[in-house]
XYZ file of N, CA and C in Angstrom:
690
model
N 7.243 3.262 16.612
C 7.631 4.441 17.370
C 9.104 4.567 17.323
N 9.619 5.781 17.106
C 11.014 5.999 17.041
C 11.698 6.054 18.387
N 13.032 5.940 18.330
C 13.849 5.904 19.590
C 13.707 7.214 20.350
N 13.633 8.376 19.605
C 13.475 9.681 20.265
C 12.121 9.723 21.043
N 11.089 9.241 20.405
C 9.747 9.301 21.072
C 9.765 8.437 22.332
N 10.446 7.247 22.230
C 10.533 6.421 23.460
C 11.286 7.076 24.558
N 12.392 7.687 24.238
C 13.184 8.358 25.290
C 12.372 9.543 25.909
N 11.644 10.203 25.093
C 10.838 11.298 25.645
C 9.771 10.799 26.558
N 9.126 9.706 26.295
C 8.108 9.065 27.154
C 8.660 8.611 28.429
N 9.887 7.929 28.281
C 10.590 7.453 29.520
C 10.916 8.625 30.482
N 11.440 9.755 29.865
C 11.803 10.856 30.718
C 10.549 11.477 31.389
N 9.415 11.503 30.661
C 8.158 11.960 31.264
C 7.745 11.132 32.482
N 7.816 9.809 32.286
C 7.417 8.858 33.367
C 8.364 9.087 34.605
N 9.727 9.195 34.285
C 10.610 9.375 35.438
C 10.368 10.701 36.138
N 10.037 11.722 35.374
C 9.765 13.027 36.041
C 8.542 12.894 36.968
N 7.529 12.154 36.494
C 6.384 11.928 37.260
C 6.761 11.167 38.610
N 7.602 10.193 38.436
C 8.095 9.432 39.638
C 8.853 10.330 40.524
N 9.627 11.237 39.942
C 10.476 12.160 40.776
C 9.603 13.003 41.688
N 8.515 13.449 41.053
C 7.622 14.242 41.835
C 6.939 13.539 43.034
N 6.702 12.161 42.782
C 6.024 11.416 43.764
C 6.961 10.899 44.868
N 8.240 10.858 44.534
C 9.232 10.237 45.492
C 9.271 11.080 46.721
N 9.462 10.422 47.887
C 9.511 11.170 49.161
C 10.910 10.980 49.774
N 11.696 9.947 49.429
C 13.009 9.756 50.046
C 14.048 10.340 49.036
N 15.079 10.979 49.684
C 16.123 11.700 48.920
C 16.902 10.696 48.029
N 17.221 9.456 48.609
C 17.934 8.533 47.812
C 17.204 8.119 46.557
N 15.898 7.969 46.642
C 15.088 7.522 45.487
C 15.114 8.741 44.495
N 15.030 9.975 45.015
C 15.017 11.151 44.126
C 16.415 11.250 43.363
N 17.502 10.937 44.112
C 18.811 10.999 43.486
C 18.926 9.982 42.340
N 18.481 8.739 42.620
C 18.581 7.664 41.615
C 17.703 8.023 40.370
N 16.566 8.487 40.605
C 15.638 8.874 39.478
C 16.279 10.069 38.667
N 16.879 10.992 39.401
C 17.470 12.148 38.752
C 18.654 11.706 37.859
N 19.465 10.753 38.404
C 20.585 10.253 37.588
C 20.064 9.633 36.274
N 19.072 8.806 36.398
C 18.516 8.141 35.223
C 17.914 9.132 34.256
N 17.294 10.165 34.732
C 16.760 11.198 33.868
C 17.847 11.973 33.114
N 18.981 12.218 33.790
C 20.062 12.898 33.101
C 20.713 11.992 32.022
N 20.736 10.687 32.307
C 21.335 9.707 31.273
C 20.383 9.734 29.999
N 19.079 9.690 30.284
C 18.156 9.663 29.095
C 18.200 10.997 28.318
N 18.320 12.088 29.064
C 18.429 13.404 28.404
C 19.703 13.459 27.557
N 20.751 12.913 28.045
C 22.050 12.950 27.287
C 21.941 12.085 26.050
N 21.263 10.911 26.159
C 21.092 10.031 25.043
C 20.202 10.611 23.981
N 19.162 11.387 24.525
C 18.265 12.074 23.590
C 19.000 13.229 22.830
N 19.878 13.979 23.513
C 20.583 15.022 22.845
C 21.509 14.434 21.802
N 22.177 13.321 22.133
C 23.115 12.709 21.160
C 22.444 12.276 19.872
N 21.309 11.593 20.041
C 20.499 11.156 18.932
C 20.052 12.272 18.058
N 19.489 13.338 18.680
C 19.012 14.496 18.020
C 20.094 15.154 17.217
N 21.330 15.304 17.773
C 22.385 15.937 16.977
C 22.881 15.152 15.766
N 22.842 13.793 15.915
C 23.233 12.893 14.803
C 22.223 12.753 13.661
N 20.915 12.862 14.034
C 19.885 12.656 12.950
C 18.928 13.843 12.759
N 19.254 15.040 13.342
C 18.379 16.128 13.166
C 17.352 16.125 14.224
N 16.200 15.566 13.937
C 15.086 15.564 14.883
C 14.736 14.172 15.329
N 15.161 13.103 14.562
C 14.746 11.769 14.885
C 15.874 10.850 14.486
N 15.739 9.529 14.807
C 16.677 8.563 14.354
C 16.208 7.759 13.156
N 15.193 8.205 12.567
C 14.633 7.451 11.394
C 15.603 7.660 10.247
N 15.780 6.673 9.385
C 16.670 6.743 8.265
C 15.983 7.536 7.093
N 16.790 8.371 6.536
C 16.165 9.198 5.426
C 15.911 8.285 4.193
N 14.841 8.541 3.543
C 14.494 7.751 2.305
C 15.366 8.227 1.136
N 16.096 7.349 0.487
C 16.927 7.727 -0.621
C 16.130 8.357 -1.720
N 16.642 9.506 -2.226
C 15.951 10.192 -3.342
C 16.198 9.425 -4.667
N 15.154 9.037 -5.319
C 15.379 8.246 -6.631
C 16.178 9.125 -7.624
N 17.080 8.496 -8.346
C 17.854 9.107 -9.385
C 16.957 9.511 -10.557
N 17.036 10.764 -10.982
C 16.229 11.221 -12.131
C 16.952 10.869 -13.432
N 16.263 10.208 -14.245
C 16.753 9.845 -15.518
C 16.005 10.556 -16.639
N 16.698 11.020 -17.680
C 15.975 11.737 -18.777
C 15.394 10.712 -19.659
N 14.545 11.236 -20.647
C 13.865 10.385 -21.616
C 14.871 9.676 -22.496
N 14.463 8.477 -22.881
C 15.340 7.608 -23.695
C 15.556 8.279 -25.125
N 16.805 8.268 -25.510
C 17.170 8.864 -26.763
C 17.343 7.723 -27.850
N 16.760 7.815 -28.987
C 16.784 6.851 -30.034
C 17.768 7.260 -31.139
N 18.486 6.233 -31.711
C 19.396 6.483 -32.813
C 18.679 6.225 -34.113
N 18.756 7.221 -35.014
C 18.085 7.039 -36.322
C 19.073 7.243 -37.452
N 19.200 6.273 -38.311
C 20.089 6.413 -39.478
C 19.318 6.872 -40.671
N 19.770 8.004 -41.262
C 19.137 8.542 -42.333
C 19.537 7.966 -43.773
N 18.600 7.801 -44.635
C 18.912 7.285 -45.948
C 18.405 8.193 -47.054
N 17.466 9.010 -46.783
C 16.840 9.823 -47.747
C 17.270 11.303 -47.737
N 17.501 11.836 -48.873
C 17.853 13.195 -49.061
C 17.640 13.578 -50.469
N 17.476 14.900 -50.738
C 17.353 15.477 -52.108
C 18.720 16.046 -52.438
N 18.981 16.198 -53.762
C 20.267 16.823 -54.118
C 20.211 17.540 -55.487
N 21.085 18.478 -55.695
C 21.249 19.090 -56.991
C 22.678 19.554 -57.010
N 23.114 20.193 -58.088
C 24.452 20.637 -58.224
C 24.630 21.859 -59.111
N 25.759 22.537 -58.877
C 26.291 23.633 -59.706
C 27.680 23.239 -60.157
N 28.351 24.129 -60.865
C 29.699 23.818 -61.236
C 30.668 23.705 -60.050
N 30.307 24.341 -58.879
C 31.158 24.333 -57.763
C 30.790 23.424 -56.683
N 29.453 23.205 -56.542
C 28.930 22.468 -55.384
C 27.983 21.364 -55.774
N 27.970 20.259 -54.987
C 26.858 19.337 -54.910
C 26.118 19.621 -53.623
N 24.830 19.841 -53.690
C 24.098 20.269 -52.560
C 23.088 19.218 -52.148
N 23.192 18.796 -50.902
C 22.305 17.806 -50.254
C 21.326 18.478 -49.385
N 20.070 18.044 -49.367
C 19.042 18.602 -48.569
C 18.393 17.509 -47.685
N 18.666 17.599 -46.362
C 18.104 16.623 -45.463
C 16.985 17.246 -44.652
N 15.818 16.643 -44.787
C 14.573 17.210 -44.111
C 14.461 16.675 -42.631
N 14.528 17.496 -41.676
C 14.334 17.124 -40.277
C 13.545 18.245 -39.616
N 12.299 17.925 -39.271
C 11.357 18.903 -38.687
C 11.943 19.491 -37.389
N 11.881 20.817 -37.273
C 12.211 21.599 -36.130
C 13.835 21.569 -35.873
N 14.539 21.188 -36.849
C 15.973 21.151 -36.637
C 16.575 22.518 -36.316
N 15.873 23.599 -36.707
C 16.390 24.932 -36.522
C 16.238 25.336 -35.019
N 15.528 24.509 -34.205
C 15.340 24.882 -32.824
C 16.479 24.368 -31.926
N 17.356 23.574 -32.558
C 18.556 23.017 -31.759
C 19.644 24.046 -31.601
N 20.446 23.940 -30.612
C 21.689 24.728 -30.486
C 22.639 24.403 -31.666
N 23.424 25.333 -32.101
C 24.275 25.175 -33.203
C 25.270 23.979 -33.040
N 25.631 23.726 -31.714
C 26.661 22.661 -31.546
C 25.977 21.236 -31.605
N 24.697 21.169 -31.746
C 24.048 19.874 -31.795
C 24.041 19.334 -33.243
N 24.414 20.117 -34.230
C 24.437 19.719 -35.612
C 25.925 19.762 -36.056
N 26.466 18.589 -36.463
C 27.856 18.525 -36.864
C 28.017 17.793 -38.253
N 28.763 18.283 -39.158
C 29.031 17.578 -40.351
C 30.486 17.646 -40.635
N 31.105 16.428 -40.859
C 32.536 16.303 -41.108
C 32.743 15.841 -42.546
N 33.810 16.289 -43.175
C 34.152 16.014 -44.527
C 35.517 15.444 -44.696
N 35.682 14.555 -45.688
C 37.028 14.111 -46.189
C 36.965 14.215 -47.678
N 38.011 13.816 -48.338
C 38.077 13.938 -49.828
C 36.932 13.123 -50.506
N 36.529 12.052 -49.877
C 35.538 11.142 -50.455
C 34.384 10.839 -49.528
N 34.215 11.507 -48.477
C 33.095 11.231 -47.582
C 32.583 12.370 -46.857
N 31.391 12.264 -46.341
C 30.792 13.232 -45.407
C 30.013 12.515 -44.330
N 29.867 13.119 -43.188
C 29.208 12.469 -42.035
C 28.449 13.519 -41.305
N 27.100 13.410 -41.363
C 26.256 14.390 -40.648
C 25.652 13.777 -39.426
N 25.701 14.505 -38.303
C 25.090 14.039 -37.026
C 24.242 15.230 -36.479
N 23.057 14.838 -36.148
C 22.095 15.813 -35.513
C 21.665 15.158 -34.165
N 22.007 15.809 -33.113
C 21.907 15.279 -31.781
C 20.790 15.937 -30.911
N 19.908 15.135 -30.336
C 18.937 15.578 -29.312
C 17.775 16.269 -29.978
N 17.335 15.931 -31.167
C 16.196 16.481 -31.830
C 14.986 15.618 -31.442
N 14.178 16.154 -30.517
C 12.984 15.431 -30.029
C 13.251 13.983 -29.624
N 14.289 13.919 -28.729
C 14.717 12.535 -28.170
C 15.233 11.614 -29.251
N 15.809 12.163 -30.306
C 16.410 11.274 -31.371
C 17.783 11.935 -31.811
N 18.759 11.028 -32.005
C 19.954 11.372 -32.708
C 19.974 10.914 -34.111
N 20.190 11.782 -35.093
C 20.133 11.373 -36.457
C 21.524 11.324 -37.034
N 21.712 10.386 -37.975
C 23.100 10.167 -38.513
C 22.897 9.836 -40.055
N 23.638 10.607 -40.876
C 23.706 10.436 -42.259
C 25.181 10.334 -42.704
N 25.669 9.061 -42.914
C 27.004 8.875 -43.355
C 27.027 8.533 -44.853
N 27.974 9.162 -45.611
C 28.165 8.770 -47.027
C 29.706 8.594 -47.064
N 30.097 7.263 -47.164
C 31.488 6.982 -47.047
C 32.262 6.872 -48.369
N 31.557 6.917 -49.514
C 32.190 6.785 -50.822
C 31.424 7.678 -51.800
N 31.852 8.953 -51.802
C 31.194 9.884 -52.704
C 31.591 9.638 -54.214
N 30.740 10.062 -55.049
C 30.933 9.802 -56.519
C 32.254 10.356 -56.994
N 32.597 11.607 -56.584
C 33.838 12.246 -56.987
C 34.498 12.882 -55.688
N 35.746 13.339 -55.923
C 36.432 13.942 -54.806
C 35.933 15.395 -54.479
N 35.920 15.728 -53.270
C 35.521 17.101 -52.810
C 36.616 17.732 -52.087
N 36.469 19.068 -51.827
C 37.470 19.832 -51.062
C 36.880 19.963 -49.664
N 37.335 19.240 -48.671
C 36.806 19.271 -47.307
C 36.782 20.698 -46.678
N 37.889 21.446 -46.931
C 37.963 22.770 -46.331
C 36.913 23.743 -46.887
N 36.529 23.605 -48.151
C 35.602 24.485 -48.746
C 34.171 23.973 -48.589
N 33.969 22.786 -48.124
C 32.594 22.201 -47.946
C 31.966 22.778 -46.606
N 30.627 22.805 -46.535
C 30.016 23.365 -45.311
C 28.608 22.918 -45.271
N 27.888 23.416 -44.237
C 26.459 23.127 -44.121
C 25.744 24.291 -43.462
N 24.423 24.339 -43.711
C 23.618 25.403 -43.056
C 22.313 24.828 -42.539
N 21.820 25.401 -41.469
C 20.619 24.910 -40.888
C 19.504 25.940 -41.272
N 18.477 25.384 -41.866
C 17.251 26.191 -42.336
C 16.039 25.615 -41.612
N 14.942 26.214 -41.879
C 13.637 25.746 -41.330
C 13.375 24.299 -41.844
N 13.487 23.348 -40.834
C 13.166 21.978 -41.112
C 14.145 21.254 -42.114
N 15.311 21.901 -42.400
C 16.226 21.412 -43.341
C 17.665 21.634 -42.982
N 18.551 20.608 -43.209
C 19.999 20.829 -43.109
C 20.479 20.786 -44.552
N 21.037 21.831 -45.019
C 21.627 21.915 -46.370
C 23.086 21.754 -46.364
N 23.641 20.797 -47.020
C 25.019 20.425 -47.043
C 25.652 20.786 -48.376
N 26.745 21.511 -48.450
C 27.377 21.928 -49.592
C 28.716 21.298 -49.782
N 28.793 20.321 -50.717
C 30.015 19.586 -51.041
C 30.717 20.293 -52.091
N 31.920 20.846 -51.767
C 32.692 21.595 -52.781
C 33.520 20.714 -53.701
N 33.134 20.784 -54.979
C 33.859 19.874 -55.967
C 35.279 20.273 -56.056
N 36.132 19.183 -56.217
C 37.535 19.437 -56.564
C 37.723 19.889 -57.987
N 36.861 19.461 -58.841
C 36.888 19.945 -60.203
C 35.453 20.134 -60.688
N 35.234 21.009 -61.705
C 33.839 21.273 -62.107
C 33.204 20.178 -62.949
N 33.362 18.933 -62.482
C 32.849 17.744 -63.220
C 31.307 17.638 -62.901
N 30.518 17.276 -63.834
C 29.118 16.979 -63.646
C 29.027 15.643 -62.951
N 28.399 15.579 -61.734
C 28.169 14.336 -61.060
C 26.989 13.602 -61.590
N 27.069 12.357 -61.906
C 25.854 11.594 -62.376
C 24.981 11.119 -61.203
N 25.651 11.063 -60.059
C 24.948 10.684 -58.787
C 25.746 11.117 -57.612
N 25.357 10.732 -56.413
C 26.008 11.127 -55.190
C 27.139 10.172 -54.704
N 26.837 8.845 -54.766
C 27.754 7.889 -54.265
C 28.403 7.110 -55.324
N 29.631 6.575 -54.959
C 30.406 5.749 -55.841
C 29.766 4.503 -56.276
N 28.868 3.914 -55.354
C 28.191 2.683 -55.681
C 27.160 2.931 -56.837
N 26.390 4.034 -56.653
C 25.410 4.345 -57.681
C 26.136 4.641 -59.038
N 27.278 5.304 -58.935
C 28.015 5.592 -60.242
C 28.442 4.279 -60.952
N 28.985 3.236 -60.129
C 29.381 2.028 -60.767
C 28.245 1.251 -61.383
N 27.153 1.349 -60.665
C 25.919 0.606 -61.226
C 25.450 1.239 -62.588
N 25.461 2.612 -62.591
C 25.052 3.226 -63.826
C 26.041 2.949 -64.970
N 27.371 2.902 -64.626
C 28.308 2.578 -65.650
C 28.207 1.166 -66.174
N 27.763 0.227 -65.210
C 27.631 -1.157 -65.644
C 26.327 -1.248 -66.521
N 25.354 -0.499 -66.335
C 24.125 -0.586 -67.120
C 24.293 0.048 -68.445
N 25.254 0.931 -68.629
C 25.456 1.642 -69.872
C 25.910 0.700 -70.981
N 25.423 0.718 -72.166
C 25.872 -0.195 -73.298
C 27.362 -0.051 -73.623
N 28.089 -1.164 -73.774
C 29.431 -1.065 -74.141
C 29.625 -0.747 -75.578
N 30.770 0.035 -75.879
C 31.040 0.378 -77.223
C 31.603 -0.790 -77.995
N 32.350 -1.676 -77.262
C 32.841 -2.933 -77.877
C 32.376 -4.136 -77.091
N 31.127 -4.458 -77.363
C 30.553 -5.512 -76.530
C 31.173 -6.932 -76.782
N 31.325 -7.635 -75.722
C 31.786 -9.012 -75.813
C 30.741 -9.872 -76.519
N 31.116 -10.757 -77.393
C 30.207 -11.634 -78.062
C 29.316 -12.426 -77.055
N 29.954 -12.914 -75.989
C 29.202 -13.643 -75.024
C 28.222 -12.809 -74.253
N 28.611 -11.545 -73.991
C 27.719 -10.672 -73.304
C 26.552 -10.274 -74.223
N 26.763 -10.212 -75.515
C 25.707 -9.730 -76.477
C 24.644 -10.787 -76.480
N 24.889 -12.015 -76.210
C 23.906 -13.053 -76.213
C 23.078 -12.987 -74.943
N 23.668 -12.375 -73.821
C 22.923 -12.171 -72.632
C 23.215 -10.790 -72.130
N 22.367 -9.790 -72.511
C 22.758 -8.401 -72.178
C 22.722 -8.082 -70.664
N 22.179 -8.996 -69.849
C 22.208 -8.731 -68.368
C 23.347 -9.332 -67.703
N 24.121 -10.211 -68.376
C 25.187 -10.935 -67.647
C 26.239 -10.059 -67.030
N 26.686 -9.054 -67.832
C 27.724 -8.156 -67.333
C 27.266 -7.387 -66.088
N 26.133 -6.793 -66.241
C 25.533 -6.083 -65.079
C 25.335 -6.993 -63.867
N 24.775 -8.131 -64.064
C 24.504 -9.010 -62.932
C 25.862 -9.418 -62.315
N 26.851 -9.715 -63.115
C 28.085 -10.140 -62.583
C 28.758 -9.076 -61.738
N 28.774 -7.791 -62.218
C 29.342 -6.732 -61.451
C 28.591 -6.440 -60.203
N 27.272 -6.469 -60.299
C 26.453 -6.147 -59.068
C 26.640 -7.252 -58.038
N 26.636 -8.484 -58.454
C 26.830 -9.610 -57.511
C 28.254 -9.443 -56.843
N 29.279 -9.094 -57.604
C 30.611 -8.962 -57.038
C 30.605 -7.827 -56.058
N 30.051 -6.651 -56.379
C 30.002 -5.545 -55.519
C 29.171 -5.886 -54.275
N 28.079 -6.587 -54.442
C 27.234 -6.968 -53.307
C 27.912 -7.939 -52.336
N 28.685 -8.856 -52.848
C 29.372 -9.833 -52.064
C 30.545 -9.211 -51.273
N 31.199 -8.232 -51.930
C 32.367 -7.603 -51.294
C 32.023 -6.373 -50.469
N 30.861 -5.830 -50.598
C 30.518 -4.557 -49.958
C 30.036 -4.762 -48.493
N 30.002 -3.668 -47.805
C 29.418 -3.688 -46.373
C 27.939 -3.629 -46.441
N 27.283 -3.477 -45.263
C 25.852 -3.439 -45.194
C 25.186 -2.319 -45.980
N 25.844 -1.118 -45.896
C 25.301 0.069 -46.504
C 25.351 -0.110 -48.011
N 26.481 -0.652 -48.544
C 26.627 -0.860 -49.967
C 25.560 -1.912 -50.471
N 25.415 -2.961 -49.690
C 24.396 -3.982 -50.106
C 22.959 -3.390 -50.223
N 22.651 -2.520 -49.247
C 21.331 -1.938 -49.262
C 21.186 -0.969 -50.454
N 22.267 -0.233 -50.717
C 22.227 0.684 -51.793
C 22.063 -0.012 -53.137
N 22.827 -1.087 -53.341
C 22.732 -1.899 -54.569
C 21.363 -2.542 -54.782
N 20.836 -3.117 -53.661
C 19.541 -3.690 -53.783
C 18.438 -2.663 -54.145
N 18.554 -1.500 -53.541
C 17.574 -0.454 -53.782
C 17.657 0.101 -55.201
N 18.895 0.270 -55.677
C 19.095 0.739 -57.041
C 18.606 -0.277 -58.035
N 18.892 -1.494 -57.825
C 18.493 -2.575 -58.730
C 16.862 -2.642 -58.809
N 16.280 -2.610 -57.645
C 14.825 -2.695 -57.620
C 14.190 -1.502 -58.261
N 14.769 -0.324 -58.075
C 14.219 0.912 -58.645
C 14.282 0.912 -60.179
N 15.314 0.198 -60.731
C 15.520 0.292 -62.192
C 15.000 -0.905 -62.975
N 14.623 -1.941 -62.286
C 14.110 -3.106 -62.979
C 12.693 -3.425 -62.604
N 12.034 -4.132 -63.441
C 10.651 -4.585 -63.046
C 10.845 -5.718 -62.040
N 9.708 -6.142 -61.467
C 9.769 -7.135 -60.376
C 10.287 -8.505 -60.883
N 9.998 -8.880 -62.039
C 10.417 -10.126 -62.540
C 11.928 -10.183 -62.689
N 12.526 -9.175 -63.354
C 13.955 -9.251 -63.571
C 14.743 -8.939 -62.271
N 14.145 -8.196 -61.368
C 14.814 -7.900 -60.034
C 14.953 -9.185 -59.287
N 13.944 -10.041 -59.239
C 14.010 -11.282 -58.457
C 14.942 -12.223 -59.144
N 15.431 -11.999 -60.360
C 16.341 -12.914 -61.017
C 17.717 -12.958 -60.344
N 18.053 -11.832 -59.526
C 19.268 -11.817 -58.864
C 19.030 -12.312 -57.446
N 20.002 -13.002 -56.966
C 19.905 -13.629 -55.592
C 20.238 -12.661 -54.487
N 19.466 -11.567 -54.497
C 19.664 -10.485 -53.440
C 18.623 -10.715 -52.339
N 19.054 -10.470 -51.072
C 18.014 -10.487 -49.994
C 17.067 -9.338 -50.151
N 15.831 -9.535 -49.730
C 14.791 -8.484 -49.850
C 14.812 -7.633 -48.533
N 14.944 -6.294 -48.690
C 14.947 -5.403 -47.560
C 13.585 -4.787 -47.421
């Protein structure tokens, strides 16, 4: 029972006693006590609204958990002026324009898509195959696709998108002046370069090297390199 309810019941009992009292002194004492209880009841009501019960705290509302997703797959083609990347993301066109951001430097691009069905997507390419013009580069949002246009600094034909892929292709290409030692072991040069790049590179470079190697070699030759399996 709340304090307000107790005071009301006490006041009712005292009013009953007041009606039954026959002596004036008794009536005066009961009246004083009734006024005290009414004053206390008014004070409590003003401080707490209608009762002295503590309000139940309202639970904080939290939104759904947002997951971070790093992108690795994209399609690409090129013209004399642009290298075009196509990143498939279902319903990306439903996002506000400020939720899709792509930044460019001479040798890198960084795409971020925020809040797409409780996921934030990130596609960083930190070492492009050739230099680009950041000011002339751009992106467009289409149905389920983000199209990125990397403006070439020169109309050079790109053999691939990243510098890592380019070095791997160059290492695999036959040398015009082969070293006699390398001729006896045609894989030694490639293996040596890839191992060096793998040891010195960051996590993204290591994954790219391992993927490129596995895609271009059969299972037996791929396991000849001491690369971790992803």
